[in-house]
């Protein structure tokens, strides 16, 4: 173990010492073309990707359409996914008429040691978001990190401190913030178009369940120990659904999204997966970014039909159907209602907003170029993007406490001003507030 550790340190030291050499190998022409737009060297943003699964590839597809972006490196704990990413990036580079080279790494620290990388895109499982983001900020990289921001509440708070202390730009991957129908909805609610908001119906889906997958042999191509990272629950074992396999010969991509999302030991269920979208838009519309509900009442408690969240200003949000099939939001005000989901927006008063509905193709919302472009613009301007770290943290906190109330089967009270549970020691000691990292990991 000690020899392995020394080997890793030496490798990282070597990369650090040879940073100028690496930059020279990936140097671009004085001017490059991107979608027909000439990009000056001073405007180029060089990206590295950490987490090269299905979501990581979708994020690459989106970033590759942003003018002035170059991709030079990727990292994943699975060797086949590393090779798949390398091939795709180098094929794209050839089309861009730039030097064709994409380096890949098993350990993200090696990628962060690259001096030629300006920003990183993080699409790891949620339990890795905090450590990778904090280390990226310490390495002076800007960060695009997938939603939800973190696995626990305190991780989100630590990520805020790292971003601000290192003066980095962070965009959380809640791409609905950049969607035109959601921007319209937020603006209409904020303007008082449907009066004072009384209730919100936000459909997101079920909370996580206990891990019930059978243990299976670990593939030789996967560093399972590195996939686990800080997770300390001994009940977690390998199953291909947690880290979906791929192949290159024949080429076969993931058949499902990583199922770690749906289990308590490794994720936060639909509550966080879709809540990081729909609850997030609700928070933005009613002016609660950076804040949140003060009381969470689980479904079934004293006859409650739905998970219920109460705000100090009297607004009540419930996780329930919103008046249309699928996941979405209904804002219910004193002067009418507004419904919004992907590709659809409708108001009780049609004159307030033109009804616009379009058919969303499978996977269309995962290729979210406007959101990526907003991040790239923020990197260049050094201003906050549309979904900064504080937004991600407050939405993540909401999702975590909702799951805690569901597990406890009782109400949980939270003070958004002091970021505390008061005298509720059970909540303050819950794993979704803070958990002990597996050694040698520390936050």
GROMACS .gro file of C-alpha atoms in nm:
model
  443
    1UNK     CA    1   0.000   0.000   0.000
    2UNK     CA    2   0.280   0.241   0.093
    3UNK     CA    3   0.466   0.166  -0.231
    4UNK     CA    4   0.147   0.228  -0.428
    5UNK     CA    5   0.098   0.559  -0.250
    6UNK     CA    6   0.455   0.664  -0.326
    7UNK     CA    7   0.403   0.564  -0.688
    8UNK     CA    8   0.094   0.788  -0.712
    9UNK     CA    9   0.272   1.079  -0.549
   10UNK     CA   10   0.568   1.044  -0.781
   11UNK     CA   11   0.340   1.035  -1.083
   12UNK     CA   12   0.159   1.351  -0.972
   13UNK     CA   13   0.490   1.522  -0.896
   14UNK     CA   14   0.616   1.427  -1.240
   15UNK     CA   15   0.308   1.576  -1.405
   16UNK     CA   16   0.345   1.891  -1.202
   17UNK     CA   17   0.714   1.924  -1.288
   18UNK     CA   18   0.651   1.861  -1.657
   19UNK     CA   19   0.345   2.088  -1.688
   20UNK     CA   20   0.507   2.308  -1.952
   21UNK     CA   21   0.589   2.005  -2.158
   22UNK     CA   22   0.232   1.882  -2.140
   23UNK     CA   23   0.101   2.221  -2.238
   24UNK     CA   24   0.332   2.222  -2.536
   25UNK     CA   25   0.208   1.885  -2.655
   26UNK     CA   26  -0.153   2.004  -2.654
   27UNK     CA   27  -0.089   2.356  -2.786
   28UNK     CA   28  -0.341   2.484  -3.037
   29UNK     CA   29  -0.293   2.699  -3.349
   30UNK     CA   30  -0.286   3.077  -3.305
   31UNK     CA   31  -0.650   3.088  -3.420
   32UNK     CA   32  -0.899   2.802  -3.416
   33UNK     CA   33  -1.235   2.753  -3.580
   34UNK     CA   34  -1.542   2.643  -3.382
   35UNK     CA   35  -1.879   2.620  -3.559
   36UNK     CA   36  -1.750   2.868  -3.813
   37UNK     CA   37  -1.638   3.119  -3.547
   38UNK     CA   38  -1.274   3.226  -3.524
   39UNK     CA   39  -1.149   3.202  -3.164
   40UNK     CA   40  -0.849   3.395  -3.041
   41UNK     CA   41  -0.598   3.209  -2.820
   42UNK     CA   42  -0.682   3.434  -2.523
   43UNK     CA   43  -1.049   3.331  -2.543
   44UNK     CA   44  -0.999   2.954  -2.552
   45UNK     CA   45  -1.112   2.751  -2.252
   46UNK     CA   46  -0.932   2.420  -2.204
   47UNK     CA   47  -1.140   2.150  -2.034
   48UNK     CA   48  -1.078   1.821  -1.857
   49UNK     CA   49  -1.355   1.572  -1.780
   50UNK     CA   50  -1.381   1.367  -1.460
   51UNK     CA   51  -1.636   1.087  -1.481
   52UNK     CA   52  -1.671   0.946  -1.833
   53UNK     CA   53  -1.993   0.749  -1.815
   54UNK     CA   54  -2.321   0.824  -1.989
   55UNK     CA   55  -2.361   1.167  -1.828
   56UNK     CA   56  -1.999   1.259  -1.888
   57UNK     CA   57  -2.033   1.184  -2.259
   58UNK     CA   58  -2.354   1.390  -2.276
   59UNK     CA   59  -2.174   1.681  -2.113
   60UNK     CA   60  -1.888   1.648  -2.360
   61UNK     CA   61  -2.136   1.659  -2.649
   62UNK     CA   62  -2.278   1.982  -2.509
   63UNK     CA   63  -1.945   2.150  -2.436
   64UNK     CA   64  -1.810   2.054  -2.779
   65UNK     CA   65  -2.068   2.285  -2.940
   66UNK     CA   66  -1.949   2.588  -2.740
   67UNK     CA   67  -1.717   2.815  -2.945
   68UNK     CA   68  -1.364   2.838  -2.811
   69UNK     CA   69  -1.368   2.516  -2.605
   70UNK     CA   70  -1.092   2.259  -2.629
   71UNK     CA   71  -1.088   1.922  -2.451
   72UNK     CA   72  -0.752   1.768  -2.365
   73UNK     CA   73  -0.806   1.509  -2.090
   74UNK     CA   74  -1.048   1.273  -1.919
   75UNK     CA   75  -1.052   1.061  -1.605
   76UNK     CA   76  -1.251   0.756  -1.501
   77UNK     CA   77  -1.208   0.455  -1.274
   78UNK     CA   78  -1.307   0.223  -1.564
   79UNK     CA   79  -1.043   0.167  -1.831
   80UNK     CA   80  -1.286   0.094  -2.118
   81UNK     CA   81  -1.471   0.420  -2.055
   82UNK     CA   82  -1.138   0.602  -2.062
   83UNK     CA   83  -1.056   0.456  -2.402
   84UNK     CA   84  -1.407   0.530  -2.534
   85UNK     CA   85  -1.376   0.895  -2.428
   86UNK     CA   86  -1.029   0.927  -2.580
   87UNK     CA   87  -1.153   0.800  -2.916
   88UNK     CA   88  -1.454   1.031  -2.923
   89UNK     CA   89  -1.260   1.339  -2.825
   90UNK     CA   90  -0.981   1.276  -3.074
   91UNK     CA   91  -1.235   1.219  -3.354
   92UNK     CA   92  -1.395   1.553  -3.263
   93UNK     CA   93  -1.055   1.725  -3.250
   94UNK     CA   94  -0.980   1.609  -3.604
   95UNK     CA   95  -1.303   1.767  -3.725
   96UNK     CA   96  -1.197   2.089  -3.548
   97UNK     CA   97  -0.864   2.078  -3.735
   98UNK     CA   98  -0.664   2.094  -3.412
   99UNK     CA   99  -0.396   1.863  -3.278
  100UNK     CA  100  -0.555   1.525  -3.204
  101UNK     CA  101  -0.464   1.423  -2.852
  102UNK     CA  102  -0.667   1.343  -2.541
  103UNK     CA  103  -0.484   1.209  -2.236
  104UNK     CA  104  -0.675   0.986  -1.994
  105UNK     CA  105  -0.618   0.913  -1.626
  106UNK     CA  106  -0.739   0.670  -1.362
  107UNK     CA  107  -0.687   0.915  -1.074
  108UNK     CA  108  -0.842   1.259  -1.093
  109UNK     CA  109  -0.553   1.419  -0.902
  110UNK     CA  110  -0.333   1.356  -1.205
  111UNK     CA  111  -0.571   1.548  -1.428
  112UNK     CA  112  -0.593   1.837  -1.180
  113UNK     CA  113  -0.214   1.864  -1.183
  114UNK     CA  114  -0.232   1.970  -1.548
  115UNK     CA  115  -0.137   2.337  -1.569
  116UNK     CA  116  -0.291   2.375  -1.916
  117UNK     CA  117  -0.646   2.294  -1.800
  118UNK     CA  118  -0.868   2.592  -1.714
  119UNK     CA  119  -1.182   2.412  -1.597
  120UNK     CA  120  -1.318   2.065  -1.528
  121UNK     CA  121  -1.653   1.900  -1.591
  122UNK     CA  122  -1.745   1.656  -1.311
  123UNK     CA  123  -1.993   1.377  -1.377
  124UNK     CA  124  -1.898   1.124  -1.110
  125UNK     CA  125  -2.149   0.958  -0.874
  126UNK     CA  126  -2.276   1.208  -0.617
  127UNK     CA  127  -2.057   1.084  -0.332
  128UNK     CA  128  -1.746   1.203  -0.519
  129UNK     CA  129  -1.876   1.553  -0.608
  130UNK     CA  130  -1.751   1.728  -0.296
  131UNK     CA  131  -1.394   1.597  -0.284
  132UNK     CA  132  -1.330   1.638  -0.657
  133UNK     CA  133  -1.481   1.987  -0.662
  134UNK     CA  134  -1.288   2.107  -0.357
  135UNK     CA  135  -0.961   1.968  -0.491
  136UNK     CA  136  -1.032   2.125  -0.830
  137UNK     CA  137  -1.086   2.464  -0.666
  138UNK     CA  138  -0.763   2.425  -0.471
  139UNK     CA  139  -0.594   2.356  -0.804
  140UNK     CA  140  -0.747   2.685  -0.930
  141UNK     CA  141  -0.976   2.516  -1.181
  142UNK     CA  142  -1.327   2.640  -1.253
  143UNK     CA  143  -1.592   2.371  -1.216
  144UNK     CA  144  -1.901   2.247  -1.394
  145UNK     CA  145  -2.044   1.977  -1.165
  146UNK     CA  146  -2.348   1.765  -1.226
  147UNK     CA  147  -2.651   1.791  -1.000
  148UNK     CA  148  -2.725   1.731  -0.722
  149UNK     CA  149  -2.434   1.933  -0.588
  150UNK     CA  150  -2.340   1.679  -0.320
  151UNK     CA  151  -2.443   1.366  -0.135
  152UNK     CA  152  -2.479   1.542   0.202
  153UNK     CA  153  -2.570   1.885   0.338
  154UNK     CA  154  -2.234   1.968   0.496
  155UNK     CA  155  -2.048   1.873   0.178
  156UNK     CA  156  -2.244   2.145  -0.001
  157UNK     CA  157  -2.143   2.401   0.261
  158UNK     CA  158  -1.776   2.302   0.227
  159UNK     CA  159  -1.801   2.332  -0.151
  160UNK     CA  160  -1.927   2.690  -0.116
  161UNK     CA  161  -1.628   2.777   0.101
  162UNK     CA  162  -1.384   2.618  -0.146
  163UNK     CA  163  -1.533   2.798  -0.446
  164UNK     CA  164  -1.534   3.139  -0.280
  165UNK     CA  165  -1.198   3.106  -0.102
  166UNK     CA  166  -1.026   3.016  -0.429
  167UNK     CA  167  -1.227   3.264  -0.638
  168UNK     CA  168  -1.344   2.995  -0.877
  169UNK     CA  169  -1.650   2.982  -1.101
  170UNK     CA  170  -1.886   2.691  -1.037
  171UNK     CA  171  -2.194   2.601  -1.237
  172UNK     CA  172  -2.425   2.328  -1.105
  173UNK     CA  173  -2.565   2.109  -1.383
  174UNK     CA  174  -2.931   2.199  -1.323
  175UNK     CA  175  -2.972   2.278  -1.690
  176UNK     CA  176  -3.341   2.365  -1.663
  177UNK     CA  177  -3.224   2.704  -1.530
  178UNK     CA  178  -3.117   2.781  -1.887
  179UNK     CA  179  -3.433   2.642  -2.053
  180UNK     CA  180  -3.656   2.907  -2.211
  181UNK     CA  181  -3.983   2.768  -2.070
  182UNK     CA  182  -3.841   2.761  -1.717
  183UNK     CA  183  -3.695   3.109  -1.750
  184UNK     CA  184  -4.038   3.231  -1.859
  185UNK     CA  185  -4.203   3.059  -1.564
  186UNK     CA  186  -3.958   3.206  -1.312
  187UNK     CA  187  -4.005   3.555  -1.455
  188UNK     CA  188  -4.385   3.535  -1.454
  189UNK     CA  189  -4.407   3.409  -1.095
  190UNK     CA  190  -4.157   3.669  -0.972
  191UNK     CA  191  -4.351   3.948  -1.145
  192UNK     CA  192  -4.671   3.856  -0.960
  193UNK     CA  193  -4.853   3.761  -1.278
  194UNK     CA  194  -5.060   3.495  -1.103
  195UNK     CA  195  -5.073   3.680  -0.772
  196UNK     CA  196  -4.929   3.565  -0.442
  197UNK     CA  197  -4.813   3.203  -0.460
  198UNK     CA  198  -4.996   2.986  -0.207
  199UNK     CA  199  -4.907   2.630  -0.307
  200UNK     CA  200  -4.667   2.455  -0.540
  201UNK     CA  201  -4.714   2.105  -0.680
  202UNK     CA  202  -4.379   1.960  -0.789
  203UNK     CA  203  -4.370   1.605  -0.922
  204UNK     CA  204  -4.024   1.445  -0.896
  205UNK     CA  205  -4.065   1.078  -0.797
  206UNK     CA  206  -3.984   0.835  -0.520
  207UNK     CA  207  -3.718   0.860  -0.247
  208UNK     CA  208  -3.427   0.611  -0.239
  209UNK     CA  209  -3.464   0.254  -0.117
  210UNK     CA  210  -3.221   0.024   0.068
  211UNK     CA  211  -2.958  -0.140  -0.151
  212UNK     CA  212  -3.098  -0.477  -0.261
  213UNK     CA  213  -2.872  -0.574  -0.551
  214UNK     CA  214  -2.682  -0.904  -0.520
  215UNK     CA  215  -2.303  -0.890  -0.497
  216UNK     CA  216  -2.124  -0.984  -0.820
  217UNK     CA  217  -1.758  -1.024  -0.929
  218UNK     CA  218  -1.572  -0.699  -0.995
  219UNK     CA  219  -1.452  -0.662  -1.357
  220UNK     CA  220  -1.078  -0.640  -1.409
  221UNK     CA  221  -1.126  -0.313  -1.597
  222UNK     CA  222  -1.284  -0.136  -1.296
  223UNK     CA  223  -1.106   0.013  -0.995
  224UNK     CA  224  -1.391  -0.057  -0.754
  225UNK     CA  225  -1.201   0.071  -0.453
  226UNK     CA  226  -1.158   0.406  -0.626
  227UNK     CA  227  -1.526   0.407  -0.730
  228UNK     CA  228  -1.624   0.368  -0.362
  229UNK     CA  229  -1.394   0.651  -0.256
  230UNK     CA  230  -1.517   0.801   0.073
  231UNK     CA  231  -1.825   0.580   0.108
  232UNK     CA  232  -1.788   0.394   0.437
  233UNK     CA  233  -2.099   0.172   0.452
  234UNK     CA  234  -1.975  -0.191   0.455
  235UNK     CA  235  -2.304  -0.304   0.297
  236UNK     CA  236  -2.206  -0.152  -0.038
  237UNK     CA  237  -2.080  -0.410  -0.286
  238UNK     CA  238  -2.029  -0.426  -0.661
  239UNK     CA  239  -2.314  -0.488  -0.901
  240UNK     CA  240  -2.302  -0.389  -1.270
  241UNK     CA  241  -2.614  -0.173  -1.231
  242UNK     CA  242  -2.418   0.060  -1.000
  243UNK     CA  243  -2.145   0.115  -1.259
  244UNK     CA  244  -2.298   0.010  -1.596
  245UNK     CA  245  -2.045  -0.169  -1.820
  246UNK     CA  246  -1.962  -0.073  -2.177
  247UNK     CA  247  -1.763  -0.238  -2.454
  248UNK     CA  248  -1.569  -0.119  -2.756
  249UNK     CA  249  -1.559  -0.438  -2.959
  250UNK     CA  250  -1.841  -0.462  -3.038
  251UNK     CA  251  -1.927  -0.106  -2.938
  252UNK     CA  252  -2.200  -0.108  -2.676
  253UNK     CA  253  -2.281   0.183  -2.448
  254UNK     CA  254  -2.461   0.187  -2.111
  255UNK     CA  255  -2.804   0.025  -2.115
  256UNK     CA  256  -2.919   0.222  -1.809
  257UNK     CA  257  -2.827   0.518  -1.592
  258UNK     CA  258  -2.609   0.424  -1.295
  259UNK     CA  259  -2.847   0.271  -1.040
  260UNK     CA  260  -2.645   0.410  -0.749
  261UNK     CA  261  -2.894   0.698  -0.769
  262UNK     CA  262  -3.182   0.488  -0.642
  263UNK     CA  263  -3.027   0.346  -0.320
  264UNK     CA  264  -2.985   0.507   0.022
  265UNK     CA  265  -2.631   0.383   0.063
  266UNK     CA  266  -2.510   0.546  -0.259
  267UNK     CA  267  -2.761   0.812  -0.365
  268UNK     CA  268  -3.073   1.013  -0.288
  269UNK     CA  269  -3.332   0.869  -0.527
  270UNK     CA  270  -3.564   1.064  -0.751
  271UNK     CA  271  -3.597   1.313  -0.465
  272UNK     CA  272  -3.254   1.446  -0.560
  273UNK     CA  273  -3.228   1.327  -0.920
  274UNK     CA  274  -3.542   1.513  -1.036
  275UNK     CA  275  -3.577   1.730  -0.728
  276UNK     CA  276  -3.252   1.900  -0.828
  277UNK     CA  277  -3.447   2.010  -1.136
  278UNK     CA  278  -3.809   2.071  -1.031
  279UNK     CA  279  -3.763   2.175  -0.666
  280UNK     CA  280  -3.477   2.391  -0.793
  281UNK     CA  281  -3.700   2.584  -1.035
  282UNK     CA  282  -3.963   2.627  -0.763
  283UNK     CA  283  -3.702   2.775  -0.529
  284UNK     CA  284  -3.584   3.016  -0.797
  285UNK     CA  285  -3.935   3.135  -0.884
  286UNK     CA  286  -4.038   3.216  -0.525
  287UNK     CA  287  -3.709   3.386  -0.435
  288UNK     CA  288  -3.574   3.108  -0.213
  289UNK     CA  289  -3.236   3.051  -0.377
  290UNK     CA  290  -2.987   3.015  -0.095
  291UNK     CA  291  -3.268   2.942   0.151
  292UNK     CA  292  -3.540   2.676   0.167
  293UNK     CA  293  -3.835   2.530   0.358
  294UNK     CA  294  -3.843   2.544   0.737
  295UNK     CA  295  -4.049   2.227   0.789
  296UNK     CA  296  -4.065   1.893   0.608
  297UNK     CA  297  -4.360   1.658   0.663
  298UNK     CA  298  -4.331   1.308   0.514
  299UNK     CA  299  -4.602   1.138   0.313
  300UNK     CA  300  -4.829   0.937   0.543
  301UNK     CA  301  -4.761   1.136   0.859
  302UNK     CA  302  -5.096   1.221   1.024
  303UNK     CA  303  -5.267   1.134   0.697
  304UNK     CA  304  -5.049   1.357   0.474
  305UNK     CA  305  -5.116   1.246   0.117
  306UNK     CA  306  -4.788   1.384  -0.016
  307UNK     CA  307  -4.443   1.489   0.102
  308UNK     CA  308  -4.501   1.847   0.220
  309UNK     CA  309  -4.255   2.133   0.261
  310UNK     CA  310  -4.348   2.459   0.433
  311UNK     CA  311  -4.175   2.795   0.390
  312UNK     CA  312  -4.163   3.068   0.652
  313UNK     CA  313  -4.362   3.298   0.421
  314UNK     CA  314  -4.655   3.056   0.419
  315UNK     CA  315  -4.598   2.891   0.080
  316UNK     CA  316  -4.649   2.515   0.086
  317UNK     CA  317  -4.483   2.285  -0.170
  318UNK     CA  318  -4.593   1.923  -0.212
  319UNK     CA  319  -4.441   1.641  -0.414
  320UNK     CA  320  -4.748   1.546  -0.620
  321UNK     CA  321  -4.882   1.539  -0.979
  322UNK     CA  322  -4.879   1.890  -1.124
  323UNK     CA  323  -5.170   1.862  -1.366
  324UNK     CA  324  -4.990   1.699  -1.656
  325UNK     CA  325  -4.822   1.362  -1.709
  326UNK     CA  326  -4.459   1.330  -1.604
  327UNK     CA  327  -4.242   1.546  -1.382
  328UNK     CA  328  -4.306   1.917  -1.361
  329UNK     CA  329  -4.434   2.207  -1.152
  330UNK     CA  330  -4.763   2.388  -1.094
  331UNK     CA  331  -4.747   2.730  -0.924
  332UNK     CA  332  -5.086   2.808  -0.771
  333UNK     CA  333  -5.146   3.174  -0.689
  334UNK     CA  334  -5.427   3.399  -0.574
  335UNK     CA  335  -5.490   3.508  -0.936
  336UNK     CA  336  -5.437   3.181  -1.123
  337UNK     CA  337  -5.194   2.900  -1.195
  338UNK     CA  338  -4.888   2.831  -1.406
  339UNK     CA  339  -4.768   2.486  -1.517
  340UNK     CA  340  -4.427   2.411  -1.660
  341UNK     CA  341  -4.222   2.110  -1.760
  342UNK     CA  342  -3.969   2.035  -2.029
  343UNK     CA  343  -4.098   2.170  -2.360
  344UNK     CA  344  -4.428   2.291  -2.213
  345UNK     CA  345  -4.562   2.597  -2.034
  346UNK     CA  346  -4.925   2.693  -1.973
  347UNK     CA  347  -5.104   2.956  -1.766
  348UNK     CA  348  -5.463   2.993  -1.647
  349UNK     CA  349  -5.456   3.334  -1.819
  350UNK     CA  350  -5.329   3.262  -2.172
  351UNK     CA  351  -5.262   3.631  -2.230
  352UNK     CA  352  -4.980   3.623  -1.976
  353UNK     CA  353  -4.774   3.377  -2.174
  354UNK     CA  354  -4.801   3.218  -2.516
  355UNK     CA  355  -4.868   2.845  -2.483
  356UNK     CA  356  -4.572   2.670  -2.634
  357UNK     CA  357  -4.541   2.294  -2.636
  358UNK     CA  358  -4.286   2.090  -2.822
  359UNK     CA  359  -4.207   1.725  -2.832
  360UNK     CA  360  -3.885   1.651  -2.642
  361UNK     CA  361  -3.676   1.383  -2.805
  362UNK     CA  362  -3.519   1.114  -2.589
  363UNK     CA  363  -3.205   1.253  -2.429
  364UNK     CA  364  -3.258   1.603  -2.570
  365UNK     CA  365  -3.244   1.769  -2.230
  366UNK     CA  366  -2.920   1.593  -2.144
  367UNK     CA  367  -2.749   1.780  -2.429
  368UNK     CA  368  -2.784   2.118  -2.266
  369UNK     CA  369  -2.554   2.347  -2.463
  370UNK     CA  370  -2.707   2.681  -2.347
  371UNK     CA  371  -2.626   2.590  -1.986
  372UNK     CA  372  -2.271   2.496  -2.079
  373UNK     CA  373  -2.232   2.815  -2.281
  374UNK     CA  374  -2.347   3.014  -1.978
  375UNK     CA  375  -2.070   2.847  -1.776
  376UNK     CA  376  -1.806   2.919  -2.042
  377UNK     CA  377  -1.920   3.282  -2.057
  378UNK     CA  378  -1.891   3.303  -1.676
  379UNK     CA  379  -1.539   3.157  -1.686
  380UNK     CA  380  -1.439   3.429  -1.930
  381UNK     CA  381  -1.614   3.715  -1.746
  382UNK     CA  382  -1.535   3.586  -1.391
  383UNK     CA  383  -1.898   3.648  -1.296
  384UNK     CA  384  -2.148   3.409  -1.138
  385UNK     CA  385  -2.320   3.170  -1.381
  386UNK     CA  386  -2.696   3.119  -1.381
  387UNK     CA  387  -2.671   2.832  -1.128
  388UNK     CA  388  -2.385   2.910  -0.886
  389UNK     CA  389  -2.269   2.696  -0.596
  390UNK     CA  390  -2.502   2.856  -0.340
  391UNK     CA  391  -2.802   2.762  -0.554
  392UNK     CA  392  -2.682   2.404  -0.580
  393UNK     CA  393  -2.625   2.383  -0.206
  394UNK     CA  394  -2.968   2.513  -0.104
  395UNK     CA  395  -3.150   2.283  -0.347
  396UNK     CA  396  -2.935   1.990  -0.233
  397UNK     CA  397  -3.017   2.068   0.130
  398UNK     CA  398  -3.390   2.063   0.048
  399UNK     CA  399  -3.362   1.722  -0.118
  400UNK     CA  400  -3.154   1.574   0.167
  401UNK     CA  401  -3.392   1.689   0.442
  402UNK     CA  402  -3.693   1.564   0.245
  403UNK     CA  403  -3.534   1.218   0.241
  404UNK     CA  404  -3.450   1.242   0.611
  405UNK     CA  405  -3.814   1.317   0.699
  406UNK     CA  406  -3.925   1.024   0.486
  407UNK     CA  407  -3.685   0.788   0.666
  408UNK     CA  408  -3.783   0.918   1.011
  409UNK     CA  409  -4.155   0.916   0.922
  410UNK     CA  410  -4.195   1.235   1.120
  411UNK     CA  411  -4.161   1.610   1.056
  412UNK     CA  412  -3.815   1.766   1.045
  413UNK     CA  413  -3.764   2.137   1.112
  414UNK     CA  414  -3.476   2.333   0.959
  415UNK     CA  415  -3.359   2.689   1.004
  416UNK     CA  416  -3.228   2.814   0.665
  417UNK     CA  417  -3.076   3.120   0.834
  418UNK     CA  418  -2.861   2.931   1.085
  419UNK     CA  419  -2.832   2.612   0.875
  420UNK     CA  420  -2.933   2.401   1.174
  421UNK     CA  421  -3.192   2.155   1.300
  422UNK     CA  422  -3.229   2.322   1.639
  423UNK     CA  423  -3.238   2.058   1.913
  424UNK     CA  424  -3.315   1.769   1.672
  425UNK     CA  425  -3.004   1.559   1.741
  426UNK     CA  426  -3.131   1.265   1.533
  427UNK     CA  427  -3.141   1.485   1.223
  428UNK     CA  428  -2.804   1.649   1.301
  429UNK     CA  429  -2.645   1.303   1.323
  430UNK     CA  430  -2.804   1.162   1.009
  431UNK     CA  431  -2.574   1.048   0.727
  432UNK     CA  432  -2.731   1.300   0.487
  433UNK     CA  433  -2.619   1.583   0.710
  434UNK     CA  434  -2.269   1.446   0.763
  435UNK     CA  435  -2.110   1.102   0.750
  436UNK     CA  436  -1.765   0.971   0.840
  437UNK     CA  437  -1.553   0.926   0.530
  438UNK     CA  438  -1.377   0.596   0.476
  439UNK     CA  439  -1.007   0.623   0.556
  440UNK     CA  440  -0.786   0.773   0.425
  441UNK     CA  441  -1.038   1.017   0.274
  442UNK     CA  442  -1.115   1.340   0.459
  443UNK     CA  443  -1.325   1.641   0.368
   0.00000   0.00000   0.00000
